[in-house]
């Protein structure tokens, strides 16, 4: 028994950095619940061909694989080389991620359209100022028109851009600095429309279509740009129009945000459309009364993954955790319902939930989970459905077994809600003050740390270590996605965290009362980082590729992260990955992405699992770009 406990403690230490996570990981082991860490263990050793990206399962001439050591076979049945197989796999992966972001964007647009037409239930156009600003980018007439008229024309114009024949993506014309755009034009990677690039990617990976790895990778960049400057940006901007552009607010993070005496409802996934309505319905007197009848002191909503980030940014809803917390949240034994939309939801959660009293409620027709209760969500009846869903949660409260509940104690305070608009306004309307700080060297530059958790890395270690190291070196950090949540759990999203920043950055944060790590939103909100970078570049009269910026995804796992990393690099932002992508089986592909691309976009990918070394790479890149700017 003693041995066993020691083993558990050691195992827990290996898995996570955060104390609240460790507590529940220990409970998961004691409860005998299988989690992602166990499943990763059972997958060992993972397929070497797969890790290198040299297997192809694209057609039934195969499956084929290439000998990575130079022996036979060196070609698939169709004749594909390792370069081609690797590049094609990468394009496929990236297109999947771009599609995920963009399809989410499309759904937001549809709700905006229905709302403008008066066909949705419970939604309204909240941010008229943003509506008008975006409409202007689209050349839509504003004067003398109602917000509904403007919103309708905007939503249709954006929806049309998913497959436009007549023009490109308006945000590219309106927002990308001229110099950066010229760089794309030279490479023929200006995105033409959102769906088109993704469909063309699928076409190109069909056997016997694109067989030139360089040509494939260039299209990968174009597809990524259609996500970053297209689908994702539309998702962000129209979510702001519908629900409000984020402003700074304080909240709390980690598994201790769960309540001992209220009905705990976790909102997990990515699209704010449903969850915003759940927030609204959670204040409905009928629901609150039912909760009281069931012996609960109210409803406690907590976010998870990017749905959590969306709600935090606009409503200050607490966040229970990241990708790897989804199973742990259920293991607390305190969650009445986990409401899911889509993306990053482990197919295992219904199984995990079956070991406790938690009900998993799926809501999207495109993301069903065997074992979940499916409550299809439609904008036309959104509020009614939200109430029905909450009723299920509340009615489940008496089934909570107090003997099996464990909620950690200390929630961490955070400050979040840093939209591009808010940052710019705080600086007095233009980026001039920030530019001056960068020129003077008080702030050396900025790095966007984004992306997921991955059980291959001690949970949060990569994000937190890198962020701390960068702020120490006077590099401002902006974050989205699970990275922002990881750093929030570690206390880096509070103004007090400036104490561990370098002298220059510390002064700036203290003066402004802001944290040295700014939470800018969900994964699609990486588009906010692009907008901020492009506004700074325009003020300076340079391209994004000239700015002292960097990107990092220390613990990424997702296809979506491949798309994000690629639109960063294509936009000129050097990006360091903590986990190698499955491209190492092609020397040529690796060389192109980590080196040769520098001549094309003045940026590249790097792979560096050690966050301290990643900080070195990012800093030297920032210094290189500062020198080129003559500062
Ligand atoms: Fe987190 Fe966005 Fe990654 Fe998913 S992908 S694990 S950042 S929730 Ni967007
Ligand atoms: Fe094999 Fe070529 Fe078919 Fe891929 S596309 S499975 S390499 S034959």
Tab-separated table of N, CA, C and O in Angstrom, residues 425-496:
chain	number	residue	atom	x	y	z
A	425	UNK	N	-7.594	51.244	-27.070
A	425	UNK	CA	-8.216	52.357	-26.339
A	425	UNK	C	-7.422	52.715	-25.082
A	425	UNK	O	-7.234	53.885	-24.765
A	426	UNK	N	-6.955	51.670	-24.393
A	426	UNK	CA	-6.184	51.924	-23.165
A	426	UNK	C	-4.918	52.706	-23.466
A	426	UNK	O	-4.406	53.436	-22.620
A	427	UNK	N	-4.419	52.536	-24.701
A	427	UNK	CA	-3.201	53.248	-25.088
A	427	UNK	C	-3.507	54.644	-25.618
A	427	UNK	O	-2.618	55.374	-26.032
A	428	UNK	N	-4.781	54.999	-25.621
A	428	UNK	CA	-5.154	56.344	-26.053
A	428	UNK	C	-5.607	56.420	-27.502
A	428	UNK	O	-5.620	57.485	-28.096
A	429	UNK	N	-5.958	55.259	-28.077
A	429	UNK	CA	-6.535	55.283	-29.419
A	429	UNK	C	-5.585	54.874	-30.532
A	429	UNK	O	-6.015	54.524	-31.623
A	430	UNK	N	-4.275	54.929	-30.252
A	430	UNK	CA	-3.333	54.451	-31.279
A	430	UNK	C	-2.230	53.645	-30.587
A	430	UNK	O	-2.090	53.683	-29.369
A	431	UNK	N	-1.457	52.941	-31.400
A	431	UNK	CA	-0.390	52.115	-30.822
A	431	UNK	C	0.906	52.893	-30.595
A	431	UNK	O	1.921	52.314	-30.239
A	432	UNK	N	0.836	54.187	-30.821
A	432	UNK	CA	2.044	55.005	-30.685
A	432	UNK	C	2.757	54.783	-29.332
A	432	UNK	O	3.969	54.545	-29.311
A	433	UNK	N	2.006	54.825	-28.206
A	433	UNK	CA	2.708	54.628	-26.921
A	433	UNK	C	3.401	53.268	-26.824
A	433	UNK	O	4.518	53.171	-26.312
A	434	UNK	N	2.751	52.239	-27.349
A	434	UNK	CA	3.358	50.904	-27.306
A	434	UNK	C	4.593	50.868	-28.212
A	434	UNK	O	5.643	50.316	-27.842
A	435	UNK	N	4.453	51.476	-29.377
A	435	UNK	CA	5.588	51.525	-30.307
A	435	UNK	C	6.768	52.251	-29.648
A	435	UNK	O	7.908	51.789	-29.721
A	436	UNK	N	6.470	53.362	-28.962
A	436	UNK	CA	7.547	54.095	-28.275
A	436	UNK	C	8.241	53.213	-27.234
A	436	UNK	O	9.467	53.245	-27.100
A	437	UNK	N	7.433	52.438	-26.505
A	437	UNK	CA	8.013	51.553	-25.490
A	437	UNK	C	8.908	50.502	-26.132
A	437	UNK	O	9.948	50.124	-25.587
A	438	UNK	N	8.479	50.027	-27.287
A	438	UNK	CA	9.274	49.015	-27.985
A	438	UNK	C	10.560	49.655	-28.526
A	438	UNK	O	11.644	49.090	-28.398
A	439	UNK	N	10.419	50.837	-29.093
A	439	UNK	CA	11.603	51.526	-29.629
A	439	UNK	C	12.612	51.798	-28.510
A	439	UNK	O	13.812	51.572	-28.660
A	440	UNK	N	12.093	52.240	-27.350
A	440	UNK	CA	12.999	52.554	-26.237
A	440	UNK	C	13.599	51.295	-25.617
A	440	UNK	O	14.541	51.367	-24.836
A	441	UNK	N	13.041	50.124	-25.949
A	441	UNK	CA	13.571	48.873	-25.415
A	441	UNK	C	12.982	48.469	-24.070
A	441	UNK	O	13.332	47.427	-23.527
A	442	UNK	N	12.088	49.317	-23.524
A	442	UNK	CA	11.439	48.918	-22.262
A	442	UNK	C	10.682	47.618	-22.474
A	442	UNK	O	10.660	46.741	-21.614
A	443	UNK	N	10.030	47.530	-23.622
A	443	UNK	CA	9.463	46.257	-24.060
A	443	UNK	C	10.227	45.870	-25.320
A	443	UNK	O	10.302	46.651	-26.261
A	444	UNK	N	10.807	44.641	-25.294
A	444	UNK	CA	11.621	44.255	-26.455
A	444	UNK	C	10.768	43.856	-27.646
A	444	UNK	O	11.158	44.025	-28.797
A	445	UNK	N	9.614	43.291	-27.329
A	445	UNK	CA	8.748	42.800	-28.389
A	445	UNK	C	7.592	42.056	-27.749
A	445	UNK	O	7.377	42.165	-26.538
A	446	UNK	N	6.874	41.301	-28.558
A	446	UNK	CA	5.740	40.553	-28.015
A	446	UNK	C	5.690	39.156	-28.618
A	446	UNK	O	6.093	38.953	-29.767
A	447	UNK	N	5.210	38.219	-27.799
A	447	UNK	CA	5.051	36.846	-28.281
A	447	UNK	C	3.636	36.373	-27.971
A	447	UNK	O	3.131	36.573	-26.863
A	448	UNK	N	3.007	35.775	-28.969
A	448	UNK	CA	1.702	35.148	-28.766
A	448	UNK	C	1.909	33.685	-28.418
A	448	UNK	O	2.426	32.919	-29.224
A	449	UNK	N	1.543	33.298	-27.192
A	449	UNK	CA	1.610	31.874	-26.838
A	449	UNK	C	0.194	31.331	-26.945
A	449	UNK	O	-0.739	31.872	-26.342
A	450	UNK	N	0.035	30.299	-27.739
A	450	UNK	CA	-1.316	29.795	-28.026
A	450	UNK	C	-1.353	28.274	-27.930
A	450	UNK	O	-0.341	27.621	-27.723
A	451	UNK	N	-2.546	27.739	-28.085
A	451	UNK	CA	-2.705	26.303	-28.243
A	451	UNK	C	-2.981	25.552	-26.961
A	451	UNK	O	-3.218	26.119	-25.903
A	452	UNK	N	-2.845	24.258	-27.081
A	452	UNK	CA	-3.517	23.269	-26.262
A	452	UNK	C	-2.659	22.761	-25.106
A	452	UNK	O	-1.573	23.262	-24.857
A	453	UNK	N	-3.186	21.747	-24.449
A	453	UNK	CA	-2.400	20.851	-23.605
A	453	UNK	C	-2.219	19.551	-24.374
A	453	UNK	O	-2.976	19.240	-25.288
A	454	UNK	N	-1.228	18.782	-23.955
A	454	UNK	CA	-0.955	17.510	-24.610
A	454	UNK	C	-0.339	16.611	-23.543
A	454	UNK	O	0.651	17.008	-22.915
A	455	UNK	N	-0.906	15.428	-23.312
A	455	UNK	CA	-0.371	14.592	-22.221
A	455	UNK	C	1.077	14.162	-22.435
A	455	UNK	O	1.690	13.606	-21.520
A	456	UNK	N	1.636	14.449	-23.615
A	456	UNK	CA	3.044	14.133	-23.830
A	456	UNK	C	3.946	15.101	-23.066
A	456	UNK	O	5.153	14.886	-22.968
A	457	UNK	N	3.355	16.210	-22.609
A	457	UNK	CA	4.115	17.201	-21.841
A	457	UNK	C	3.404	17.387	-20.505
A	457	UNK	O	2.175	17.410	-20.448
A	458	UNK	N	4.167	17.516	-19.445
A	458	UNK	CA	3.581	17.790	-18.133
A	458	UNK	C	2.625	18.983	-18.275
A	458	UNK	O	3.025	20.068	-18.705
A	459	UNK	N	1.376	18.735	-17.908
A	459	UNK	CA	0.304	19.699	-18.177
A	459	UNK	C	0.646	21.106	-17.682
A	459	UNK	O	0.949	21.287	-16.498
A	460	UNK	N	0.612	22.073	-18.572
A	460	UNK	CA	0.849	23.507	-18.344
A	460	UNK	C	2.330	23.890	-18.219
A	460	UNK	O	2.655	25.077	-18.256
A	461	UNK	N	3.210	22.905	-18.085
A	461	UNK	CA	4.622	23.232	-17.863
A	461	UNK	C	5.190	24.083	-18.995
A	461	UNK	O	5.881	25.079	-18.766
A	462	UNK	N	4.886	23.698	-20.234
A	462	UNK	CA	5.416	24.419	-21.384
A	462	UNK	C	4.922	25.859	-21.431
A	462	UNK	O	5.712	26.799	-21.597
A	463	UNK	N	3.611	26.027	-21.280
A	463	UNK	CA	3.024	27.376	-21.346
A	463	UNK	C	3.580	28.286	-20.253
A	463	UNK	O	4.011	29.408	-20.509
A	464	UNK	N	3.528	27.774	-19.032
A	464	UNK	CA	3.852	28.605	-17.880
A	464	UNK	C	5.344	28.954	-17.859
A	464	UNK	O	5.725	30.103	-17.642
A	465	UNK	N	6.190	27.949	-18.136
A	465	UNK	CA	7.628	28.194	-18.103
A	465	UNK	C	8.029	29.195	-19.187
A	465	UNK	O	8.814	30.113	-18.935
A	466	UNK	N	7.470	29.018	-20.368
A	466	UNK	CA	7.816	29.928	-21.460
A	466	UNK	C	7.322	31.348	-21.165
A	466	UNK	O	8.067	32.321	-21.335
A	467	UNK	N	6.087	31.463	-20.701
A	467	UNK	CA	5.541	32.802	-20.435
A	467	UNK	C	6.373	33.515	-19.372
A	467	UNK	O	6.740	34.686	-19.536
A	468	UNK	N	6.702	32.806	-18.298
A	468	UNK	CA	7.509	33.420	-17.227
A	468	UNK	C	8.851	33.890	-17.760
A	468	UNK	O	9.324	34.982	-17.437
A	469	UNK	N	9.470	33.035	-18.574
A	469	UNK	CA	10.795	33.350	-19.082
A	469	UNK	C	10.756	34.571	-20.009
A	469	UNK	O	11.645	35.419	-19.967
A	470	UNK	N	9.703	34.654	-20.804
A	470	UNK	CA	9.618	35.783	-21.743
A	470	UNK	C	9.369	37.101	-21.016
A	470	UNK	O	9.986	38.117	-21.328
A	471	UNK	N	8.454	37.091	-20.054
A	471	UNK	CA	8.184	38.368	-19.373
A	471	UNK	C	9.411	38.813	-18.570
A	471	UNK	O	9.680	39.999	-18.446
A	472	UNK	N	10.151	37.843	-18.056
A	472	UNK	CA	11.400	38.175	-17.364
A	472	UNK	C	12.343	38.953	-18.289
A	472	UNK	O	13.115	39.798	-17.870
A	473	UNK	N	12.273	38.612	-19.574
A	473	UNK	CA	13.155	39.267	-20.558
A	473	UNK	C	12.489	40.484	-21.202
A	473	UNK	O	12.848	40.872	-22.312
A	474	UNK	N	11.501	41.044	-20.535
A	474	UNK	CA	10.805	42.237	-21.042
A	474	UNK	C	10.105	42.014	-22.378
A	474	UNK	O	10.024	42.911	-23.214
A	475	UNK	N	9.614	40.813	-22.568
A	475	UNK	CA	8.829	40.534	-23.767
A	475	UNK	C	7.374	40.358	-23.333
A	475	UNK	O	7.066	39.515	-22.481
A	476	UNK	N	6.506	41.192	-23.881
A	476	UNK	CA	5.087	41.122	-23.540
A	476	UNK	C	4.503	39.838	-24.104
A	476	UNK	O	4.825	39.438	-25.221
A	477	UNK	N	3.639	39.173	-23.329
A	477	UNK	CA	3.040	37.934	-23.799
A	477	UNK	C	1.534	38.138	-23.982
A	477	UNK	O	0.863	38.685	-23.106
A	478	UNK	N	1.043	37.746	-25.142
A	478	UNK	CA	-0.407	37.711	-25.354
A	478	UNK	C	-0.794	36.255	-25.591
A	478	UNK	O	-0.014	35.490	-26.154
A	479	UNK	N	-1.980	35.886	-25.112
A	479	UNK	CA	-2.330	34.468	-25.180
A	479	UNK	C	-3.781	34.243	-25.591
A	479	UNK	O	-4.639	35.094	-25.395
A	480	UNK	N	-4.011	33.041	-26.114
A	480	UNK	CA	-5.383	32.596	-26.383
A	480	UNK	C	-5.474	31.120	-26.001
A	480	UNK	O	-4.483	30.483	-25.668
A	481	UNK	N	-6.684	30.601	-26.086
A	481	UNK	CA	-6.904	29.162	-25.960
A	481	UNK	C	-6.512	28.593	-24.609
A	481	UNK	O	-6.532	29.279	-23.589
A	482	UNK	N	-6.119	27.327	-24.639
A	482	UNK	CA	-5.767	26.649	-23.397
A	482	UNK	C	-4.486	27.215	-22.796
A	482	UNK	O	-4.254	27.103	-21.591
A	483	UNK	N	-3.653	27.822	-23.620
A	483	UNK	CA	-2.436	28.438	-23.113
A	483	UNK	C	-2.785	29.537	-22.105
A	483	UNK	O	-2.177	29.630	-21.027
A	484	UNK	N	-3.766	30.356	-22.466
A	484	UNK	CA	-4.181	31.444	-21.574
A	484	UNK	C	-4.747	30.886	-20.268
A	484	UNK	O	-4.512	31.433	-19.187
A	485	UNK	N	-5.462	29.780	-20.373
A	485	UNK	CA	-6.033	29.191	-19.166
A	485	UNK	C	-4.925	28.610	-18.285
A	485	UNK	O	-4.926	28.770	-17.058
A	486	UNK	N	-3.953	27.955	-18.952
A	486	UNK	CA	-2.833	27.386	-18.202
A	486	UNK	C	-2.112	28.475	-17.415
A	486	UNK	O	-1.817	28.321	-16.223
A	487	UNK	N	-1.832	29.595	-18.071
A	487	UNK	CA	-1.107	30.673	-17.393
A	487	UNK	C	-1.988	31.352	-16.353
A	487	UNK	O	-1.486	31.835	-15.334
A	488	UNK	N	-3.282	31.371	-16.600
A	488	UNK	CA	-4.204	31.912	-15.600
A	488	UNK	C	-4.179	31.076	-14.337
A	488	UNK	O	-4.105	31.597	-13.211
A	489	UNK	N	-4.211	29.768	-14.502
A	489	UNK	CA	-4.158	28.863	-13.344
A	489	UNK	C	-2.878	29.077	-12.548
A	489	UNK	O	-2.839	28.878	-11.340
A	490	UNK	N	-1.820	29.462	-13.249
A	490	UNK	CA	-0.527	29.652	-12.585
A	490	UNK	C	-0.371	31.065	-12.012
A	490	UNK	O	0.693	31.410	-11.499
A	491	UNK	N	-1.402	31.886	-12.133
A	491	UNK	CA	-1.347	33.220	-11.526
A	491	UNK	C	-0.736	34.305	-12.387
A	491	UNK	O	-0.509	35.424	-11.920
A	492	UNK	N	-0.478	33.988	-13.666
A	492	UNK	CA	0.203	34.973	-14.512
A	492	UNK	C	-0.735	36.000	-15.132
A	492	UNK	O	-0.289	36.964	-15.745
A	493	UNK	N	-2.047	35.783	-14.994
A	493	UNK	CA	-2.988	36.736	-15.585
A	493	UNK	C	-3.473	37.763	-14.564
A	493	UNK	O	-4.577	38.293	-14.688
A	494	UNK	N	-2.690	38.026	-13.540
A	494	UNK	CA	-3.072	39.070	-12.596
A	494	UNK	C	-2.023	40.181	-12.671
A	494	UNK	O	-0.848	39.914	-12.918
A	495	UNK	N	-2.441	41.411	-12.402
A	495	UNK	CA	-1.485	42.527	-12.455
A	495	UNK	C	-0.267	42.269	-11.557
A	495	UNK	O	0.849	42.659	-11.895
A	496	UNK	N	-0.463	41.560	-10.442
A	496	UNK	CA	0.657	41.300	-9.512
A	496	UNK	C	1.758	40.471	-10.163
A	496	UNK	O	2.908	40.487	-9.716
